Every structure is written in C-alpha cells, then in structure tokens.
Coordinates of C-alpha atoms in Angstrom, one line a residue:
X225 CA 159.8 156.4 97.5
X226 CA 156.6 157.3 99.0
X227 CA 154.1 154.2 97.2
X228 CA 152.3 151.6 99.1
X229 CA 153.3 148.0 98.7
X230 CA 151.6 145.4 98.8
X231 CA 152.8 142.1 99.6
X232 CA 150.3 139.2 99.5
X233 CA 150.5 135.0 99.7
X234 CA 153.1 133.2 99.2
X235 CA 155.7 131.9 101.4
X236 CA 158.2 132.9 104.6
X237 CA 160.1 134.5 101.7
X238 CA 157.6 137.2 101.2
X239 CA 157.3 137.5 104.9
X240 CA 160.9 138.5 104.7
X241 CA 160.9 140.5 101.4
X242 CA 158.0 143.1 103.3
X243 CA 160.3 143.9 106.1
X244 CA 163.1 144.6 103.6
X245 CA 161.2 146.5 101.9
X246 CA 159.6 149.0 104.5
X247 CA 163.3 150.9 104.2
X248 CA 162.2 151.6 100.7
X249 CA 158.5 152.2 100.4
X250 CA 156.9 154.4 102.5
X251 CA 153.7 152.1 103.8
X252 CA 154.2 148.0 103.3
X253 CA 151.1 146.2 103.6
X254 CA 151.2 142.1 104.0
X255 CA 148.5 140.0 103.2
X256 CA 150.4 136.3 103.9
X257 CA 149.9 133.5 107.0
X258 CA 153.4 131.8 107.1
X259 CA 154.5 128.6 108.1
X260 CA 158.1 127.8 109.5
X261 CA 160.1 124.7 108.5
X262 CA 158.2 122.9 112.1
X263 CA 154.8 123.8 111.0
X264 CA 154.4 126.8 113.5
X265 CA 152.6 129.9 112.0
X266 CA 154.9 132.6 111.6
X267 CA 153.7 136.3 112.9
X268 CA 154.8 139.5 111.1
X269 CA 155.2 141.8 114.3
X270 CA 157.3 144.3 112.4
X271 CA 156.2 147.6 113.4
X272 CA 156.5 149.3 110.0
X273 CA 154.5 146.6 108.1
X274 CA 150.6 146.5 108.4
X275 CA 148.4 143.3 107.8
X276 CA 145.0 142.2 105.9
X277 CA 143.6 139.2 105.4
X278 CA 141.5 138.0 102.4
X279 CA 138.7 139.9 103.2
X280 CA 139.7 143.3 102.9
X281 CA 142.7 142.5 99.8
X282 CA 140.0 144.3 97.8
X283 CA 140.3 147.6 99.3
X284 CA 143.9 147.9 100.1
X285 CA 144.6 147.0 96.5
X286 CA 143.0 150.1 95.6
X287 CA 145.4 151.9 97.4
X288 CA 149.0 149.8 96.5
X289 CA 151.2 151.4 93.9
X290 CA 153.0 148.2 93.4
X291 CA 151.8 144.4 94.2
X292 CA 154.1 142.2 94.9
X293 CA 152.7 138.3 94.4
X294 CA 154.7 135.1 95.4
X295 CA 156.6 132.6 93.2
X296 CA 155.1 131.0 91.9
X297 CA 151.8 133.5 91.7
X298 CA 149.6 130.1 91.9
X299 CA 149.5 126.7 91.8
X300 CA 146.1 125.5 91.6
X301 CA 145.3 128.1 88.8
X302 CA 142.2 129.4 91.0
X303 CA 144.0 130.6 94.1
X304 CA 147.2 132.6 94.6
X305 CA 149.6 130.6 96.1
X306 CA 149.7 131.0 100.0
X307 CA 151.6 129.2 102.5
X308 CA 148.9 129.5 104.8
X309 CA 145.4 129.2 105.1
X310 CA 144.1 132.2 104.2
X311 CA 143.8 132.0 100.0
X312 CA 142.7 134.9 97.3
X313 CA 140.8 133.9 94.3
X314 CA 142.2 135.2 91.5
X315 CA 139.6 136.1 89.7
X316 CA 139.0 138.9 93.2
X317 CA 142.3 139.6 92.4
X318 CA 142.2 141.0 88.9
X319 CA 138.9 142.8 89.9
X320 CA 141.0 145.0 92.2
X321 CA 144.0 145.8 90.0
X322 CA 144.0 149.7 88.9
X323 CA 145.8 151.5 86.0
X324 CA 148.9 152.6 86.2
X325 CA 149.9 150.1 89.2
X326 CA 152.8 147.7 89.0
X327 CA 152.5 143.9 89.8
X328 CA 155.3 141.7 90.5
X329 CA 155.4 137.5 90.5
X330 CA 156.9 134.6 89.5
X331 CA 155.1 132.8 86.4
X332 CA 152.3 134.8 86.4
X333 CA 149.3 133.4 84.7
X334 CA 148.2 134.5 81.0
X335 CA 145.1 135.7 82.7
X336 CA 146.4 137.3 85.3
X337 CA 148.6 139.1 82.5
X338 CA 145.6 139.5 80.0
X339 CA 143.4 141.3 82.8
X340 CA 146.0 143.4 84.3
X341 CA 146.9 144.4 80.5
X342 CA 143.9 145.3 80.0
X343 CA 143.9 147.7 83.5
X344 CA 146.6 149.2 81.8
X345 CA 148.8 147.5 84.6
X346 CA 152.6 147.2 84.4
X347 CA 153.5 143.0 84.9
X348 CA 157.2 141.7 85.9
X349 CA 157.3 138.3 86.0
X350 CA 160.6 137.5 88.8
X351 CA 161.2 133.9 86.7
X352 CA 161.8 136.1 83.5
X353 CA 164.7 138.2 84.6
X354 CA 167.6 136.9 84.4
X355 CA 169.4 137.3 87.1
X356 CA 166.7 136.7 89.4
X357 CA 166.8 133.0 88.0
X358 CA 170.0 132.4 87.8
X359 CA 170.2 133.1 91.7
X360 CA 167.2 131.4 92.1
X361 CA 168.6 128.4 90.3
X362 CA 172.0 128.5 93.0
X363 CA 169.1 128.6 95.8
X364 CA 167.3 125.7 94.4
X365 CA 170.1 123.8 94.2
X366 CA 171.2 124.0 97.8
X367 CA 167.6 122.9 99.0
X368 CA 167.2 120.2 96.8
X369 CA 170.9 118.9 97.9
X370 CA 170.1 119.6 101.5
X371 CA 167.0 118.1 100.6
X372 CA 168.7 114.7 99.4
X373 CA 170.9 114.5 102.4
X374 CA 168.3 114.2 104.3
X375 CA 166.2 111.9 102.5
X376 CA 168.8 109.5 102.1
X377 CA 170.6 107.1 104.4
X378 CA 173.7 107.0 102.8
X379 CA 176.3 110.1 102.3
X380 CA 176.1 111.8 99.3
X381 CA 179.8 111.4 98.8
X382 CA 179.2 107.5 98.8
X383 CA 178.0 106.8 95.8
X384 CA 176.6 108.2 92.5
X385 CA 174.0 111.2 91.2
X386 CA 172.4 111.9 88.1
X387 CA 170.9 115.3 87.3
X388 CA 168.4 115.2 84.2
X389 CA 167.8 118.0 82.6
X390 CA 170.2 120.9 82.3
X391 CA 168.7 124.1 81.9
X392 CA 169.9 126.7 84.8
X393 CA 168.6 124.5 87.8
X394 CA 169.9 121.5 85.9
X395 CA 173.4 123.4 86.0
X396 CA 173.1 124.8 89.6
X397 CA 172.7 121.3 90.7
X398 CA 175.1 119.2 88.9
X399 CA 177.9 122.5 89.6
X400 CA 177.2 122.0 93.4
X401 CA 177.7 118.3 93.3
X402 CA 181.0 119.0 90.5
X403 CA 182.5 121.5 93.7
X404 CA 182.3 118.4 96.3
X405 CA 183.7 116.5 94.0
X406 CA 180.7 113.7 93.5
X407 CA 180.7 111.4 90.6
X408 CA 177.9 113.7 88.4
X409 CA 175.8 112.3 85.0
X410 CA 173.6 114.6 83.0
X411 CA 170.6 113.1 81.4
X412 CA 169.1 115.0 79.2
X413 CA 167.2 114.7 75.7
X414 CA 168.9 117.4 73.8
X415 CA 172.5 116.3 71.8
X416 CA 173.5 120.0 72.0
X417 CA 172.9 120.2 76.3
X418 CA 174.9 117.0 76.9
X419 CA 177.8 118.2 74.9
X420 CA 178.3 121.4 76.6
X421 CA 177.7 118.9 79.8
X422 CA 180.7 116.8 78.5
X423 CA 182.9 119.7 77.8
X424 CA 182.1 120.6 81.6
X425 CA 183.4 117.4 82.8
X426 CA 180.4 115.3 83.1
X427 CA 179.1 112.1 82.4
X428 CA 176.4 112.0 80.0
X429 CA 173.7 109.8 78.7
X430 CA 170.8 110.5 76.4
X431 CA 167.2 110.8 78.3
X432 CA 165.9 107.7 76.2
X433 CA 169.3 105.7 77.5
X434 CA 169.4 106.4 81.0
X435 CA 168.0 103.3 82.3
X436 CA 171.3 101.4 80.6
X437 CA 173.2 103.6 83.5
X438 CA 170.4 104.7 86.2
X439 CA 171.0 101.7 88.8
X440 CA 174.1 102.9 89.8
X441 CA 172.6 106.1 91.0
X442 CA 172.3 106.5 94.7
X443 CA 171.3 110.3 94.3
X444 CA 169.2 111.4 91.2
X445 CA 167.5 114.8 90.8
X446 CA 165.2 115.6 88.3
X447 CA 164.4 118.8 86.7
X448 CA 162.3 118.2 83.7
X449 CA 158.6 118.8 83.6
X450 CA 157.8 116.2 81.8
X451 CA 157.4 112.5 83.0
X452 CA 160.8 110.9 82.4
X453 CA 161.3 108.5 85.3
X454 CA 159.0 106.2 84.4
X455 CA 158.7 102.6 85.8
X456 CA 161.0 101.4 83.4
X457 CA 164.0 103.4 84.9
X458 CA 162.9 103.3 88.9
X459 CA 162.5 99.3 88.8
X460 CA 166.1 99.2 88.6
X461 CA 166.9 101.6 91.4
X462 CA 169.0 100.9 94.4
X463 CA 166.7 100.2 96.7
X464 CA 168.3 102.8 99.3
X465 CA 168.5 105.5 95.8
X466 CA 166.6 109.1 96.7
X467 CA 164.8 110.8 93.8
X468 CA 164.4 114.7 94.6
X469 CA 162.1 116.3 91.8
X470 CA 161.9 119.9 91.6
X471 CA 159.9 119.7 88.4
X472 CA 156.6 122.2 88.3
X473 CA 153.9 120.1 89.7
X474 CA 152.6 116.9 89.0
X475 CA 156.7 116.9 88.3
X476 CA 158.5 114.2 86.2
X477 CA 158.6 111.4 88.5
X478 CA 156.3 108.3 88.7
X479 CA 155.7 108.4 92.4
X480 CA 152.9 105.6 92.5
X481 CA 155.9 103.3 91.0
X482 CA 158.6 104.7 93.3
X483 CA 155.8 103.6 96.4
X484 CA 155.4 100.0 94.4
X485 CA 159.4 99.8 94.6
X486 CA 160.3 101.3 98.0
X487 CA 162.3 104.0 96.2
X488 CA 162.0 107.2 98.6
X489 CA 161.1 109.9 96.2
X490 CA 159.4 113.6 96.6
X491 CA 158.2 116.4 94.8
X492 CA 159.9 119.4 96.4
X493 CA 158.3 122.4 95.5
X494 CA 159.2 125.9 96.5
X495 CA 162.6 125.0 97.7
X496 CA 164.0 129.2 97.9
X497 CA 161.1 129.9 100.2
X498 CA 161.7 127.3 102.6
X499 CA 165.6 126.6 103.1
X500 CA 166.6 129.8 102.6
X501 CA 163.7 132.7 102.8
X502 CA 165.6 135.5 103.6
X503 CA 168.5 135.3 100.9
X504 CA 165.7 134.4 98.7
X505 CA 163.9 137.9 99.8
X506 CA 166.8 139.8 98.7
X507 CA 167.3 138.9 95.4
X508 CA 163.6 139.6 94.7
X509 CA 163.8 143.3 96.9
X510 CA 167.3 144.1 94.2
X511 CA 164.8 143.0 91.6
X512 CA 161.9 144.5 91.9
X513 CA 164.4 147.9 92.8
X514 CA 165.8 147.9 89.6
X515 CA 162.8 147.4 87.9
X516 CA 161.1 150.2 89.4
X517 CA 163.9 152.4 88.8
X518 CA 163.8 151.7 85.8
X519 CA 160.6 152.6 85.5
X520 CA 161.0 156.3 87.0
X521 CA 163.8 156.7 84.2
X522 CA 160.9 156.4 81.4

C-alpha cells in the first residue's frame, strides 16, 4: 500500500509501531519524542521513517492517508498525549484532518470524533476492538504484576491479593495471579461478576464489604474508575500492602490517605507502552491492518 502514515505522540510503543509499519505503507512519518524506562530520550534513526515536530504536524497531515494517534489519544483533554515534550493541541489537530482520511486511537475524544465526522473522516478507536483489548488487557496485566513486584518488599507468593473490579483487565489480572497459583479475591460491586468470579475459583467479596477482608491483603490491584479505596479500607492495610491502580486517571485510590498511612500506592498509567512497547506495537500494526483491509473491501 502506497499511503502515508502518520504516527504522532504517544509513547515508545508508537515509536515501535512506525518502524513496523514502514513494511506496509509506503512513506511513515513520526511526529513523537520518546522516553525509555531510565528517562533517556529515545531517537527514531530508522531510515525509512521521517520526523516532524509540532510545528509542521499541520502540513504533513495534509498529506497522511491514515493517522495513527496514541492510547490513550489524550489525557489532559487539550493535548494529545505525548511521552515527550513536544505536545499538539487538539484543537490544531482537528483543523488539519481532511476527508476521506482514516484516524486511528485509543479512546478518542467525542470532539475529536465530532470534528473528524464532520471532515467526513473514518475514526477506529484501538480500545473498541475487541481483540485489541483483550491483548491489551494480558499486557496490562503483566506490568501492573511486574509493577507490584517491585513496589513491594515481600514476594508476591507470600501472602495475599485482591483484584477489584473484573471487567477484561480485572480478569487478565486475577488469571495471572490464578496461573502462579496466589491466594486471588475479586471485589467487585456487581452480584452477577463475582459469581462468574466464584465459578472461576476465586474468592469473592462485594465492593461495599471488602474492608471486612482487605487487611489480609499484601497485594491489591485496582481497576475501577471510580473511588473505591477510600480511607475506610486503606486504614486497615498491612503496613508493608502495595496498591497498584491502573484506573483512568485521577484512578480509584485515595492516595493522600495511602501517604497519611505509609501504604505505598501508585497510579500506573500506560502500563503496554512502557513494559512491553514492542509487543504492544504489534497488536495495534494487526489492527489497524485489518481495519484498513477492511476498508479496501467496501
């Protein structure tokens, strides 16, 4: 396929994603400052891949066929989401977008939707295709395990973990700790979740019970977007318990009460783009193949 792609923000993922897809596309343009894992900035130096900055997004947009944007497309609502320091307004953004062009992203904004729409511009949101999620969800639940590990001072075989919520990262989670065999409960506030949780072979406990069974957690990872560890539950922590919340941002933890308690707790956001970039890359390059195939079908 001869279209121009381009990739811009985001993380090392979409760093990796523009190499892979320069055997597809026939020009790849990235528009993304990377950090590694140490803070370092991270250089594309690939050949086949050409590279803009802010400033000139506006005229290579008119020339990209397809637009690939990072997951999530923002997080401040105002800015796509960049790694780096380099950050596009949206509202720039939707002033470049053309008919007939295709732009990819993960939770794309109603008015980033809306204007593009209105461009007559084709939108795939990554987060509403199934299979990207469910591989993103495996991903996720790696990091935020790795994540744990490392927070914590114990092993994570030593004691016990709770996993609220159990939607698909909810499940990737709690199936990882199931396969190493860790002591699992699932929290959650829906009757119909924590019986298919049961049947699975976990513990369970109602959201609005958990703090009857919370302070025997050494490990607990929260999913829900919605604040549900309250003071309540973290004042009766273990004071060496880890909280990893993977929640969309301000996340479901009270973190000024974790500080108050000593209870080490984070908000781990983009987990895909920064433990495991280049898997993550290639789920989104067989996605956003598909889709376009797809699209040459019609």
């Amino acid at each position: 396929m001869m279209e121009t792609v381009l990739v811009i923000g985001g993380d090392r993922r979409l760093s990796f994603l523009a190499e892979e897809l320069t055997g597809y596309f026939g020009k790849v343009v990235l528009c993304v400052e990377t950090e590694d894992r140490g803070g370092r900035s991270s250089v594309n130096k690939h050949i086949n891949i050409e590279a803009c900055d802010a400033d000139s997004v506006a005229e290579i947009m008119r020339q990209a066929d397809i637009i690939v944007g990072p997951v999530p497309f923002s997080r401040d609502g105002v800015h796509i989401f960049s790694q780096g320091k380099e950050k596009v307004r949206i509202e720039e953004f939707c002033k470049g977008l053309r008919e007939k062009q295709i732009l990819f992203g993960g939770n794309l904004p109603a008015k980033v939707i809306s204007e593009a729409e209105k461009k007559g511009v084709f939108c795939r949101d990554f987060l509403r295709m199934e299979e990207v999620e469910q591989e993103n969800a495996l991903t996720t639940a790696e990091g935020a395990v790795a994540e744990a590990i490392g927070l914590s001072v114990n092993n994570i075989h030593s004691g016990k973990s709770m996993v609220l919520g159990y939607g698909k990262c909810g499940k990737a989670i709690a199936g990882l700790l199931k396969e190493w065999g860790i002591d699992t409960t699932i929290a959650a506030r829906s009757e119909t979740a924590l019986a298919q949780a049961g049947e699975e072979g976990y513990h369970t406990v109602l959201m609005k019970d958990m703090s009857d069974v919370i302070s025997d957690m050494l490990f607990i990872f929260n999913t829900v977007p919605a604040r549900v560890l309250k003071e309540e539950e973290i004042s009766v922590l273990k004071e060496d318990a880890v909280i990893i919340d993977i929640a969309s941002a301000p996340g479901g933890t009270d973190f000024a009460a974790c500080e108050r308690a000593g209870i080490k707790a984070v908000l781990s956001l983009g987990i895909p783009g920064r433990y495991s970039p280049k898997t993550s890359a290639e789920i989104l390059l067989r996605a956003i193949l598909e889709e376009r195939e797809k699209m040459v079908e019609l």
